[in-house]
mmCIF file with all atom_site columns, C-alpha atoms in Angstrom:
data_model
loop_
_atom_site.group_PDB
_atom_site.id
_atom_site.type_symbol
_atom_site.label_atom_id
_atom_site.label_alt_id
_atom_site.label_comp_id
_atom_site.label_asym_id
_atom_site.label_entity_id
_atom_site.label_seq_id
_atom_site.pdbx_PDB_ins_code
_atom_site.Cartn_x
_atom_site.Cartn_y
_atom_site.Cartn_z
_atom_site.occupancy
_atom_site.B_iso_or_equiv
_atom_site.pdbx_formal_charge
_atom_site.auth_seq_id
_atom_site.auth_comp_id
_atom_site.auth_asym_id
_atom_site.auth_atom_id
_atom_site.pdbx_PDB_model_num
ATOM 1   C CA . GLY A 1 1   ? 19.240  -24.801 -14.707 1.00 0.00 ? 1   GLY A CA 1
ATOM 2   C CA . GLU A 1 2   ? 16.282  -22.496 -15.353 1.00 0.00 ? 2   GLU A CA 1
ATOM 3   C CA . ASP A 1 3   ? 16.699  -19.920 -18.207 1.00 0.00 ? 3   ASP A CA 1
ATOM 4   C CA . VAL A 1 4   ? 13.778  -18.546 -20.393 1.00 0.00 ? 4   VAL A CA 1
ATOM 5   C CA . GLU A 1 5   ? 14.895  -16.425 -23.482 1.00 0.00 ? 5   GLU A CA 1
ATOM 6   C CA . GLN A 1 6   ? 13.045  -14.175 -25.754 1.00 0.00 ? 6   GLN A CA 1
ATOM 7   C CA . SER A 1 7   ? 14.085  -11.751 -28.616 1.00 0.00 ? 7   SER A CA 1
ATOM 8   C CA . LEU A 1 8   ? 13.547  -8.237  -27.256 1.00 0.00 ? 8   LEU A CA 1
ATOM 9   C CA . PHE A 1 9   ? 11.636  -6.740  -30.074 1.00 0.00 ? 9   PHE A CA 1
ATOM 10  C CA . LEU A 1 10  ? 9.355   -7.263  -32.859 1.00 0.00 ? 10  LEU A CA 1
ATOM 11  C CA . SER A 1 11  ? 7.769   -4.645  -35.059 1.00 0.00 ? 11  SER A CA 1
ATOM 12  C CA . VAL A 1 12  ? 4.721   -4.977  -37.495 1.00 0.00 ? 12  VAL A CA 1
ATOM 13  C CA . ARG A 1 13  ? 1.969   -3.167  -39.222 1.00 0.00 ? 13  ARG A CA 1
ATOM 14  C CA . GLU A 1 14  ? -1.750  -3.716  -38.124 1.00 0.00 ? 14  GLU A CA 1
ATOM 15  C CA . GLY A 1 15  ? -3.260  -6.499  -39.860 1.00 0.00 ? 15  GLY A CA 1
ATOM 16  C CA . ASP A 1 16  ? -0.317  -8.619  -40.201 1.00 0.00 ? 16  ASP A CA 1
ATOM 17  C CA . SER A 1 17  ? 0.079   -11.417 -37.727 1.00 0.00 ? 17  SER A CA 1
ATOM 18  C CA . SER A 1 18  ? 2.887   -11.668 -34.992 1.00 0.00 ? 18  SER A CA 1
ATOM 19  C CA . VAL A 1 19  ? 4.927   -14.726 -34.192 1.00 0.00 ? 19  VAL A CA 1
ATOM 20  C CA . ILE A 1 20  ? 6.687   -13.909 -30.686 1.00 0.00 ? 20  ILE A CA 1
ATOM 21  C CA . ASN A 1 21  ? 9.324   -16.640 -29.851 1.00 0.00 ? 21  ASN A CA 1
ATOM 22  C CA . CYS A 1 22  ? 10.492  -18.056 -26.736 1.00 0.00 ? 22  CYS A CA 1
ATOM 23  C CA . THR A 1 23  ? 12.577  -20.796 -25.689 1.00 0.00 ? 23  THR A CA 1
ATOM 24  C CA . TYR A 1 24  ? 13.619  -22.444 -22.456 1.00 0.00 ? 24  TYR A CA 1
ATOM 25  C CA . THR A 1 25  ? 15.996  -24.875 -20.784 1.00 0.00 ? 25  THR A CA 1
ATOM 26  C CA . ASP A 1 26  ? 14.195  -26.906 -17.971 1.00 0.00 ? 26  ASP A CA 1
ATOM 27  C CA . SER A 1 27  ? 12.831  -29.583 -19.830 1.00 0.00 ? 27  SER A CA 1
ATOM 28  C CA . SER A 1 28  ? 10.478  -30.737 -17.307 1.00 0.00 ? 28  SER A CA 1
ATOM 29  C CA . SER A 1 29  ? 8.588   -27.652 -16.995 1.00 0.00 ? 29  SER A CA 1
ATOM 30  C CA . THR A 1 30  ? 4.614   -28.771 -16.866 1.00 0.00 ? 30  THR A CA 1
ATOM 31  C CA . TYR A 1 31  ? 3.212   -25.530 -18.157 1.00 0.00 ? 31  TYR A CA 1
ATOM 32  C CA . LEU A 1 32  ? 4.083   -22.696 -20.187 1.00 0.00 ? 32  LEU A CA 1
ATOM 33  C CA . TYR A 1 33  ? 2.690   -19.335 -20.219 1.00 0.00 ? 33  TYR A CA 1
ATOM 34  C CA . TRP A 1 34  ? 2.098   -16.238 -21.889 1.00 0.00 ? 34  TRP A CA 1
ATOM 35  C CA . TYR A 1 35  ? 1.677   -12.787 -20.010 1.00 0.00 ? 35  TYR A CA 1
ATOM 36  C CA . LYS A 1 36  ? 1.410   -9.289  -21.378 1.00 0.00 ? 36  LYS A CA 1
ATOM 37  C CA . GLN A 1 37  ? 2.313   -6.092  -20.126 1.00 0.00 ? 37  GLN A CA 1
ATOM 38  C CA . GLU A 1 38  ? 0.645   -2.365  -20.982 1.00 0.00 ? 38  GLU A CA 1
ATOM 39  C CA . PRO A 1 39  ? 2.901   0.643   -20.150 1.00 0.00 ? 39  PRO A CA 1
ATOM 40  C CA . GLY A 1 40  ? 2.386   1.422   -16.641 1.00 0.00 ? 40  GLY A CA 1
ATOM 41  C CA . ALA A 1 41  ? 0.344   -1.245  -15.696 1.00 0.00 ? 41  ALA A CA 1
ATOM 42  C CA . GLY A 1 42  ? 1.042   -4.979  -13.953 1.00 0.00 ? 42  GLY A CA 1
ATOM 43  C CA . LEU A 1 43  ? 1.130   -8.283  -15.821 1.00 0.00 ? 43  LEU A CA 1
ATOM 44  C CA . GLN A 1 44  ? -2.103  -10.377 -17.538 1.00 0.00 ? 44  GLN A CA 1
ATOM 45  C CA . LEU A 1 45  ? -2.488  -13.527 -18.150 1.00 0.00 ? 45  LEU A CA 1
ATOM 46  C CA . LEU A 1 46  ? -2.996  -14.372 -21.912 1.00 0.00 ? 46  LEU A CA 1
ATOM 47  C CA . THR A 1 47  ? -3.013  -18.136 -22.345 1.00 0.00 ? 47  THR A CA 1
ATOM 48  C CA . TYR A 1 48  ? -1.474  -21.111 -20.969 1.00 0.00 ? 48  TYR A CA 1
ATOM 49  C CA . ILE A 1 49  ? -0.191  -24.523 -22.530 1.00 0.00 ? 49  ILE A CA 1
ATOM 50  C CA . PHE A 1 50  ? 0.311   -28.009 -20.787 1.00 0.00 ? 50  PHE A CA 1
ATOM 51  C CA . SER A 1 51  ? 3.320   -29.179 -21.850 1.00 0.00 ? 51  SER A CA 1
ATOM 52  C CA . ASN A 1 52  ? 2.136   -32.340 -23.360 1.00 0.00 ? 52  ASN A CA 1
ATOM 53  C CA . MET A 1 53  ? 0.214   -30.182 -25.875 1.00 0.00 ? 53  MET A CA 1
ATOM 54  C CA . ASP A 1 54  ? 1.465   -28.905 -28.965 1.00 0.00 ? 54  ASP A CA 1
ATOM 55  C CA . MET A 1 55  ? -0.874  -26.297 -29.895 1.00 0.00 ? 55  MET A CA 1
ATOM 56  C CA . LYS A 1 56  ? -3.521  -24.293 -27.805 1.00 0.00 ? 56  LYS A CA 1
ATOM 57  C CA . GLN A 1 57  ? -5.638  -21.903 -29.846 1.00 0.00 ? 57  GLN A CA 1
ATOM 58  C CA . ASP A 1 58  ? -7.758  -18.820 -28.324 1.00 0.00 ? 58  ASP A CA 1
ATOM 59  C CA . GLN A 1 59  ? -9.431  -16.475 -30.587 1.00 0.00 ? 59  GLN A CA 1
ATOM 60  C CA . ARG A 1 60  ? -6.524  -14.398 -32.188 1.00 0.00 ? 60  ARG A CA 1
ATOM 61  C CA . LEU A 1 61  ? -3.990  -16.500 -30.143 1.00 0.00 ? 61  LEU A CA 1
ATOM 62  C CA . THR A 1 62  ? -2.072  -19.429 -31.109 1.00 0.00 ? 62  THR A CA 1
ATOM 63  C CA . VAL A 1 63  ? 0.323   -20.822 -28.940 1.00 0.00 ? 63  VAL A CA 1
ATOM 64  C CA . LEU A 1 64  ? 2.806   -23.354 -30.302 1.00 0.00 ? 64  LEU A CA 1
ATOM 65  C CA . LEU A 1 65  ? 5.254   -25.625 -28.236 1.00 0.00 ? 65  LEU A CA 1
ATOM 66  C CA . ASN A 1 66  ? 7.875   -27.929 -29.560 1.00 0.00 ? 66  ASN A CA 1
ATOM 67  C CA . LYS A 1 67  ? 9.078   -29.773 -26.589 1.00 0.00 ? 67  LYS A CA 1
ATOM 68  C CA . LYS A 1 68  ? 11.566  -31.387 -28.337 1.00 0.00 ? 68  LYS A CA 1
ATOM 69  C CA . ASP A 1 69  ? 13.454  -28.044 -28.964 1.00 0.00 ? 69  ASP A CA 1
ATOM 70  C CA . LYS A 1 70  ? 12.063  -26.175 -25.837 1.00 0.00 ? 70  LYS A CA 1
ATOM 71  C CA . HIS A 1 71  ? 10.503  -23.818 -28.202 1.00 0.00 ? 71  HIS A CA 1
ATOM 72  C CA . LEU A 1 72  ? 7.241   -21.941 -27.660 1.00 0.00 ? 72  LEU A CA 1
ATOM 73  C CA . SER A 1 73  ? 5.637   -19.141 -29.707 1.00 0.00 ? 73  SER A CA 1
ATOM 74  C CA . LEU A 1 74  ? 2.895   -17.189 -29.815 1.00 0.00 ? 74  LEU A CA 1
ATOM 75  C CA . ARG A 1 75  ? 1.010   -16.081 -32.889 1.00 0.00 ? 75  ARG A CA 1
ATOM 76  C CA . ILE A 1 76  ? -1.295  -13.035 -32.756 1.00 0.00 ? 76  ILE A CA 1
ATOM 77  C CA . ALA A 1 77  ? -3.607  -12.568 -35.610 1.00 0.00 ? 77  ALA A CA 1
ATOM 78  C CA . ASP A 1 78  ? -4.712  -9.802  -37.275 1.00 0.00 ? 78  ASP A CA 1
ATOM 79  C CA . THR A 1 79  ? -2.587  -7.444  -35.109 1.00 0.00 ? 79  THR A CA 1
ATOM 80  C CA . GLN A 1 80  ? -3.573  -4.449  -33.617 1.00 0.00 ? 80  GLN A CA 1
ATOM 81  C CA . THR A 1 81  ? -2.199  -1.149  -32.303 1.00 0.00 ? 81  THR A CA 1
ATOM 82  C CA . GLY A 1 82  ? -3.965  -2.334  -29.085 1.00 0.00 ? 82  GLY A CA 1
ATOM 83  C CA . ASP A 1 83  ? -1.663  -5.141  -28.872 1.00 0.00 ? 83  ASP A CA 1
ATOM 84  C CA . SER A 1 84  ? 1.370   -2.948  -28.533 1.00 0.00 ? 84  SER A CA 1
ATOM 85  C CA . ALA A 1 85  ? 2.918   -4.142  -24.965 1.00 0.00 ? 85  ALA A CA 1
ATOM 86  C CA . ILE A 1 86  ? 5.671   -6.547  -23.726 1.00 0.00 ? 86  ILE A CA 1
ATOM 87  C CA . TYR A 1 87  ? 5.032   -9.880  -23.957 1.00 0.00 ? 87  TYR A CA 1
ATOM 88  C CA . PHE A 1 88  ? 6.563   -12.432 -21.349 1.00 0.00 ? 88  PHE A CA 1
ATOM 89  C CA . CYS A 1 89  ? 6.877   -16.668 -21.566 1.00 0.00 ? 89  CYS A CA 1
ATOM 90  C CA . ALA A 1 90  ? 7.027   -18.179 -17.979 1.00 0.00 ? 90  ALA A CA 1
ATOM 91  C CA . GLU A 1 91  ? 7.721   -21.477 -17.369 1.00 0.00 ? 91  GLU A CA 1
ATOM 92  C CA . ASN A 1 92  ? 6.548   -23.780 -14.306 1.00 0.00 ? 92  ASN A CA 1
ATOM 93  C CA . HIS A 1 93  ? 9.101   -26.708 -14.037 1.00 0.00 ? 93  HIS A CA 1
ATOM 94  C CA . GLN A 1 94  ? 7.400   -27.771 -10.761 1.00 0.00 ? 94  GLN A CA 1
ATOM 95  C CA . ALA A 1 95  ? 4.457   -27.706 -8.996  1.00 0.00 ? 95  ALA A CA 1
ATOM 96  C CA . GLY A 1 96  ? 4.949   -25.213 -5.919  1.00 0.00 ? 96  GLY A CA 1
ATOM 97  C CA . THR A 1 97  ? 7.951   -23.265 -7.443  1.00 0.00 ? 97  THR A CA 1
ATOM 98  C CA . ALA A 1 98  ? 8.119   -19.923 -8.527  1.00 0.00 ? 98  ALA A CA 1
ATOM 99  C CA . LEU A 1 99  ? 7.664   -19.053 -12.189 1.00 0.00 ? 99  LEU A CA 1
ATOM 100 C CA . ILE A 1 100 ? 10.632  -18.336 -14.404 1.00 0.00 ? 100 ILE A CA 1
ATOM 101 C CA . PHE A 1 101 ? 10.136  -15.481 -16.895 1.00 0.00 ? 101 PHE A CA 1
ATOM 102 C CA . GLY A 1 102 ? 11.783  -14.220 -19.923 1.00 0.00 ? 102 GLY A CA 1
ATOM 103 C CA . LYS A 1 103 ? 13.240  -10.554 -20.140 1.00 0.00 ? 103 LYS A CA 1
ATOM 104 C CA . GLY A 1 104 ? 10.037  -9.997  -22.857 1.00 0.00 ? 104 GLY A CA 1
ATOM 105 C CA . THR A 1 105 ? 9.696   -8.907  -26.000 1.00 0.00 ? 105 THR A CA 1
ATOM 106 C CA . THR A 1 106 ? 8.493   -5.360  -26.965 1.00 0.00 ? 106 THR A CA 1
ATOM 107 C CA . LEU A 1 107 ? 5.727   -5.703  -29.640 1.00 0.00 ? 107 LEU A CA 1
ATOM 108 C CA . SER A 1 108 ? 5.101   -2.653  -31.877 1.00 0.00 ? 108 SER A CA 1
ATOM 109 C CA . VAL A 1 109 ? 2.200   -2.062  -33.877 1.00 0.00 ? 109 VAL A CA 1
ATOM 110 C CA . SER A 1 110 ? 2.137   0.714   -36.645 1.00 0.00 ? 110 SER A CA 1
ATOM 111 C CA . SER A 1 111 ? -1.012  1.628   -38.260 1.00 0.00 ? 111 SER A CA 1
ATOM 112 C CA . LYS B 2 1   ? -13.849 -10.779 -7.859  1.00 0.00 ? 1   LYS B CA 1
ATOM 113 C CA . ALA B 2 2   ? -11.332 -7.759  -7.019  1.00 0.00 ? 2   ALA B CA 1
ATOM 114 C CA . GLY B 2 3   ? -8.014  -8.376  -8.420  1.00 0.00 ? 3   GLY B CA 1
ATOM 115 C CA . VAL B 2 4   ? -4.245  -8.226  -6.655  1.00 0.00 ? 4   VAL B CA 1
ATOM 116 C CA . THR B 2 5   ? -4.249  -4.887  -4.773  1.00 0.00 ? 5   THR B CA 1
ATOM 117 C CA . GLN B 2 6   ? -0.986  -3.241  -4.342  1.00 0.00 ? 6   GLN B CA 1
ATOM 118 C CA . THR B 2 7   ? -0.495  -0.142  -2.245  1.00 0.00 ? 7   THR B CA 1
ATOM 119 C CA . PRO B 2 8   ? 1.426   2.482   -2.495  1.00 0.00 ? 8   PRO B CA 1
ATOM 120 C CA . ARG B 2 9   ? 1.319   2.590   -6.385  1.00 0.00 ? 9   ARG B CA 1
ATOM 121 C CA . TYR B 2 10  ? 4.303   5.024   -6.211  1.00 0.00 ? 10  TYR B CA 1
ATOM 122 C CA . LEU B 2 11  ? 6.900   5.895   -3.759  1.00 0.00 ? 11  LEU B CA 1
ATOM 123 C CA . ILE B 2 12  ? 10.204  8.217   -3.443  1.00 0.00 ? 12  ILE B CA 1
ATOM 124 C CA . LYS B 2 13  ? 12.520  7.231   -0.664  1.00 0.00 ? 13  LYS B CA 1
ATOM 125 C CA . THR B 2 14  ? 16.351  7.849   -0.224  1.00 0.00 ? 14  THR B CA 1
ATOM 126 C CA . ARG B 2 15  ? 19.130  5.825   0.199   1.00 0.00 ? 15  ARG B CA 1
ATOM 127 C CA . GLY B 2 16  ? 19.579  4.222   3.470   1.00 0.00 ? 16  GLY B CA 1
ATOM 128 C CA . GLN B 2 17  ? 15.851  4.461   4.114   1.00 0.00 ? 17  GLN B CA 1
ATOM 129 C CA . GLN B 2 18  ? 13.598  1.622   4.332   1.00 0.00 ? 18  GLN B CA 1
ATOM 130 C CA . VAL B 2 19  ? 10.116  0.907   2.880   1.00 0.00 ? 19  VAL B CA 1
ATOM 131 C CA . THR B 2 20  ? 7.142   -1.575  2.953   1.00 0.00 ? 20  THR B CA 1
ATOM 132 C CA . LEU B 2 21  ? 4.733   -2.696  0.437   1.00 0.00 ? 21  LEU B CA 1
ATOM 133 C CA . SER B 2 22  ? 1.512   -4.332  0.839   1.00 0.00 ? 22  SER B CA 1
ATOM 134 C CA . CYS B 2 23  ? -0.127  -6.716  -1.430  1.00 0.00 ? 23  CYS B CA 1
ATOM 135 C CA . SER B 2 24  ? -3.851  -7.838  -0.829  1.00 0.00 ? 24  SER B CA 1
ATOM 136 C CA . PRO B 2 25  ? -4.408  -11.216 -2.917  1.00 0.00 ? 25  PRO B CA 1
ATOM 137 C CA . ILE B 2 26  ? -7.681  -12.149 -5.185  1.00 0.00 ? 26  ILE B CA 1
ATOM 138 C CA . SER B 2 27  ? -10.237 -13.355 -2.373  1.00 0.00 ? 27  SER B CA 1
ATOM 139 C CA . GLY B 2 28  ? -9.819  -17.143 -1.902  1.00 0.00 ? 28  GLY B CA 1
ATOM 140 C CA . HIS B 2 29  ? -5.947  -17.305 -2.941  1.00 0.00 ? 29  HIS B CA 1
ATOM 141 C CA . ARG B 2 30  ? -3.339  -18.556 -0.329  1.00 0.00 ? 30  ARG B CA 1
ATOM 142 C CA . SER B 2 31  ? -0.168  -17.999 -1.981  1.00 0.00 ? 31  SER B CA 1
ATOM 143 C CA . VAL B 2 32  ? 1.451   -14.431 -2.780  1.00 0.00 ? 32  VAL B CA 1
ATOM 144 C CA . SER B 2 33  ? 4.489   -14.114 -4.813  1.00 0.00 ? 33  SER B CA 1
ATOM 145 C CA . TRP B 2 34  ? 6.605   -10.840 -4.798  1.00 0.00 ? 34  TRP B CA 1
ATOM 146 C CA . TYR B 2 35  ? 8.743   -10.198 -8.106  1.00 0.00 ? 35  TYR B CA 1
ATOM 147 C CA . GLN B 2 36  ? 11.192  -7.217  -8.423  1.00 0.00 ? 36  GLN B CA 1
ATOM 148 C CA . GLN B 2 37  ? 11.206  -5.763  -12.474 1.00 0.00 ? 37  GLN B CA 1
ATOM 149 C CA . THR B 2 38  ? 13.933  -3.717  -13.856 1.00 0.00 ? 38  THR B CA 1
ATOM 150 C CA . PRO B 2 39  ? 14.499  -2.899  -17.294 1.00 0.00 ? 39  PRO B CA 1
ATOM 151 C CA . GLY B 2 40  ? 18.269  -4.724  -17.429 1.00 0.00 ? 40  GLY B CA 1
ATOM 152 C CA . GLN B 2 41  ? 16.954  -7.764  -15.222 1.00 0.00 ? 41  GLN B CA 1
ATOM 153 C CA . GLY B 2 42  ? 13.692  -8.406  -16.465 1.00 0.00 ? 42  GLY B CA 1
ATOM 154 C CA . LEU B 2 43  ? 11.398  -10.130 -14.043 1.00 0.00 ? 43  LEU B CA 1
ATOM 155 C CA . GLN B 2 44  ? 13.308  -11.698 -10.535 1.00 0.00 ? 44  GLN B CA 1
ATOM 156 C CA . PHE B 2 45  ? 11.654  -13.835 -8.072  1.00 0.00 ? 45  PHE B CA 1
ATOM 157 C CA . LEU B 2 46  ? 11.714  -12.491 -4.532  1.00 0.00 ? 46  LEU B CA 1
ATOM 158 C CA . PHE B 2 47  ? 9.594   -14.774 -2.596  1.00 0.00 ? 47  PHE B CA 1
ATOM 159 C CA . GLU B 2 48  ? 6.342   -16.633 -2.023  1.00 0.00 ? 48  GLU B CA 1
ATOM 160 C CA . TYR B 2 49  ? 4.458   -16.863 0.733   1.00 0.00 ? 49  TYR B CA 1
ATOM 161 C CA . PHE B 2 50  ? 1.578   -19.416 1.536   1.00 0.00 ? 50  PHE B CA 1
ATOM 162 C CA . SER B 2 51  ? -0.433  -19.580 4.410   1.00 0.00 ? 51  SER B CA 1
ATOM 163 C CA . GLU B 2 52  ? 1.849   -17.439 6.200   1.00 0.00 ? 52  GLU B CA 1
ATOM 164 C CA . THR B 2 53  ? 4.670   -19.761 5.726   1.00 0.00 ? 53  THR B CA 1
ATOM 165 C CA . GLN B 2 54  ? 7.490   -18.381 3.091   1.00 0.00 ? 54  GLN B CA 1
ATOM 166 C CA . ARG B 2 55  ? 7.430   -21.314 0.493   1.00 0.00 ? 55  ARG B CA 1
ATOM 167 C CA . ASN B 2 56  ? 10.085  -20.296 -1.784  1.00 0.00 ? 56  ASN B CA 1
ATOM 168 C CA . LYS B 2 57  ? 12.483  -17.518 -1.962  1.00 0.00 ? 57  LYS B CA 1
ATOM 169 C CA . GLY B 2 58  ? 14.621  -15.916 -4.827  1.00 0.00 ? 58  GLY B CA 1
ATOM 170 C CA . ASN B 2 59  ? 18.503  -14.623 -4.706  1.00 0.00 ? 59  ASN B CA 1
ATOM 171 C CA . PHE B 2 60  ? 18.037  -11.391 -3.013  1.00 0.00 ? 60  PHE B CA 1
ATOM 172 C CA . PRO B 2 61  ? 20.017  -10.357 -0.130  1.00 0.00 ? 61  PRO B CA 1
ATOM 173 C CA . GLY B 2 62  ? 18.759  -10.418 3.435   1.00 0.00 ? 62  GLY B CA 1
ATOM 174 C CA . ARG B 2 63  ? 17.561  -6.719  2.982   1.00 0.00 ? 63  ARG B CA 1
ATOM 175 C CA . PHE B 2 64  ? 14.738  -7.861  1.244   1.00 0.00 ? 64  PHE B CA 1
ATOM 176 C CA . SER B 2 65  ? 12.145  -9.520  3.408   1.00 0.00 ? 65  SER B CA 1
ATOM 177 C CA . GLY B 2 66  ? 8.662   -10.756 3.312   1.00 0.00 ? 66  GLY B CA 1
ATOM 178 C CA . ARG B 2 67  ? 5.540   -11.614 5.542   1.00 0.00 ? 67  ARG B CA 1
ATOM 179 C CA . GLN B 2 68  ? 1.779   -12.777 4.962   1.00 0.00 ? 68  GLN B CA 1
ATOM 180 C CA . PHE B 2 69  ? -0.936  -12.374 7.067   1.00 0.00 ? 69  PHE B CA 1
ATOM 181 C CA . SER B 2 70  ? -3.727  -14.967 8.457   1.00 0.00 ? 70  SER B CA 1
ATOM 182 C CA . ASN B 2 71  ? -5.804  -12.927 5.928   1.00 0.00 ? 71  ASN B CA 1
ATOM 183 C CA . SER B 2 72  ? -3.523  -13.772 3.413   1.00 0.00 ? 72  SER B CA 1
ATOM 184 C CA . ARG B 2 73  ? -2.575  -9.995  2.575   1.00 0.00 ? 73  ARG B CA 1
ATOM 185 C CA . SER B 2 74  ? 1.069   -9.695  2.156   1.00 0.00 ? 74  SER B CA 1
ATOM 186 C CA . GLU B 2 75  ? 3.957   -7.038  2.773   1.00 0.00 ? 75  GLU B CA 1
ATOM 187 C CA . MET B 2 76  ? 7.522   -7.067  1.746   1.00 0.00 ? 76  MET B CA 1
ATOM 188 C CA . ASN B 2 77  ? 9.980   -4.823  3.452   1.00 0.00 ? 77  ASN B CA 1
ATOM 189 C CA . VAL B 2 78  ? 13.550  -3.241  1.941   1.00 0.00 ? 78  VAL B CA 1
ATOM 190 C CA . SER B 2 79  ? 15.663  -2.216  3.966   1.00 0.00 ? 79  SER B CA 1
ATOM 191 C CA . THR B 2 80  ? 18.392  0.319   3.800   1.00 0.00 ? 80  THR B CA 1
ATOM 192 C CA . LEU B 2 81  ? 18.010  1.244   0.554   1.00 0.00 ? 81  LEU B CA 1
ATOM 193 C CA . GLU B 2 82  ? 20.450  1.239   -2.543  1.00 0.00 ? 82  GLU B CA 1
ATOM 194 C CA . LEU B 2 83  ? 19.789  3.243   -5.582  1.00 0.00 ? 83  LEU B CA 1
ATOM 195 C CA . GLY B 2 84  ? 19.853  -0.209  -7.372  1.00 0.00 ? 84  GLY B CA 1
ATOM 196 C CA . ASP B 2 85  ? 16.474  -0.884  -5.760  1.00 0.00 ? 85  ASP B CA 1
ATOM 197 C CA . SER B 2 86  ? 14.419  1.468   -7.640  1.00 0.00 ? 86  SER B CA 1
ATOM 198 C CA . ALA B 2 87  ? 11.949  -0.914  -9.224  1.00 0.00 ? 87  ALA B CA 1
ATOM 199 C CA . LEU B 2 88  ? 8.788   -2.031  -9.996  1.00 0.00 ? 88  LEU B CA 1
ATOM 200 C CA . TYR B 2 89  ? 7.917   -4.433  -7.166  1.00 0.00 ? 89  TYR B CA 1
ATOM 201 C CA . LEU B 2 90  ? 4.814   -6.698  -8.512  1.00 0.00 ? 90  LEU B CA 1
ATOM 202 C CA . CYS B 2 91  ? 3.124   -8.732  -6.278  1.00 0.00 ? 91  CYS B CA 1
ATOM 203 C CA . ALA B 2 92  ? 0.862   -12.037 -7.484  1.00 0.00 ? 92  ALA B CA 1
ATOM 204 C CA . SER B 2 93  ? -1.504  -14.413 -6.067  1.00 0.00 ? 93  SER B CA 1
ATOM 205 C CA . LYS B 2 94  ? -2.523  -17.788 -7.353  1.00 0.00 ? 94  LYS B CA 1
ATOM 206 C CA . ASP B 2 95  ? -5.095  -20.385 -5.998  1.00 0.00 ? 95  ASP B CA 1
ATOM 207 C CA . GLY B 2 96  ? -4.135  -23.921 -5.673  1.00 0.00 ? 96  GLY B CA 1
ATOM 208 C CA . SER B 2 97  ? -5.204  -25.048 -9.176  1.00 0.00 ? 97  SER B CA 1
ATOM 209 C CA . VAL B 2 98  ? -2.452  -27.244 -10.714 1.00 0.00 ? 98  VAL B CA 1
ATOM 210 C CA . THR B 2 99  ? -2.431  -24.818 -14.058 1.00 0.00 ? 99  THR B CA 1
ATOM 211 C CA . GLY B 2 100 ? -0.588  -22.610 -11.442 1.00 0.00 ? 100 GLY B CA 1
ATOM 212 C CA . GLU B 2 101 ? -1.087  -19.641 -12.997 1.00 0.00 ? 101 GLU B CA 1
ATOM 213 C CA . LEU B 2 102 ? -0.155  -16.213 -11.323 1.00 0.00 ? 102 LEU B CA 1
ATOM 214 C CA . PHE B 2 103 ? -2.315  -13.014 -11.150 1.00 0.00 ? 103 PHE B CA 1
ATOM 215 C CA . PHE B 2 104 ? -0.602  -9.715  -10.893 1.00 0.00 ? 104 PHE B CA 1
ATOM 216 C CA . GLY B 2 105 ? -1.313  -6.497  -9.376  1.00 0.00 ? 105 GLY B CA 1
ATOM 217 C CA . GLU B 2 106 ? -0.247  -3.442  -10.752 1.00 0.00 ? 106 GLU B CA 1
ATOM 218 C CA . GLY B 2 107 ? 2.883   -2.777  -9.041  1.00 0.00 ? 107 GLY B CA 1
ATOM 219 C CA . SER B 2 108 ? 4.429   -0.645  -6.889  1.00 0.00 ? 108 SER B CA 1
ATOM 220 C CA . ARG B 2 109 ? 7.092   1.756   -8.468  1.00 0.00 ? 109 ARG B CA 1
ATOM 221 C CA . LEU B 2 110 ? 9.570   2.244   -5.863  1.00 0.00 ? 110 LEU B CA 1
ATOM 222 C CA . THR B 2 111 ? 12.116  5.253   -6.658  1.00 0.00 ? 111 THR B CA 1
ATOM 223 C CA . VAL B 2 112 ? 15.253  5.372   -4.759  1.00 0.00 ? 112 VAL B CA 1
ATOM 224 C CA . LEU B 2 113 ? 17.501  9.005   -4.755  1.00 0.00 ? 113 LEU B CA 1
#
């Protein structure tokens, strides 16, 4: 079956690292994605990782993929108040099919 | 390049009415997908159109329909509106790249009274 699960809330202090976790059920997923949604806006693609990779780094963002456990994480280094948003992970288990999204993790950053 | 454009951004309807939402994809993108976002259910896939053909369909009743035009612009229609149809409707487009990432518009927020 297809299901993507995330914890609903994460609260951190400015300057700390944030780690947002996601689990998925479809082991045939080829790409996994992280999207960010700010209030009143659509979803913005942050990064994606191919399923044969363990890690991908892009400036303050680090994505870790544990394919055996079907676990994906997004680490944001030096978290800023502007990082406060909802973060969605998504999987695309087969080319030509719809992306399946988790329900999103609300990240709250306090100064 | 301009991003994905959705119109209208906000609208209010009453139960029983129908609504049409419009989406213009990024230039060159031939695939358009629609998602419904609600606080309780999160993002739920409605349908995807590619080259004027529905390629994928989610688990929504027949009141929800869509179409795509030859210029890749897409519309979705909801007939006989119910209170539960109140949501943010998001449109997304993608090109033919193997990475398959979606590029989203800012959404159309529908309120049904």
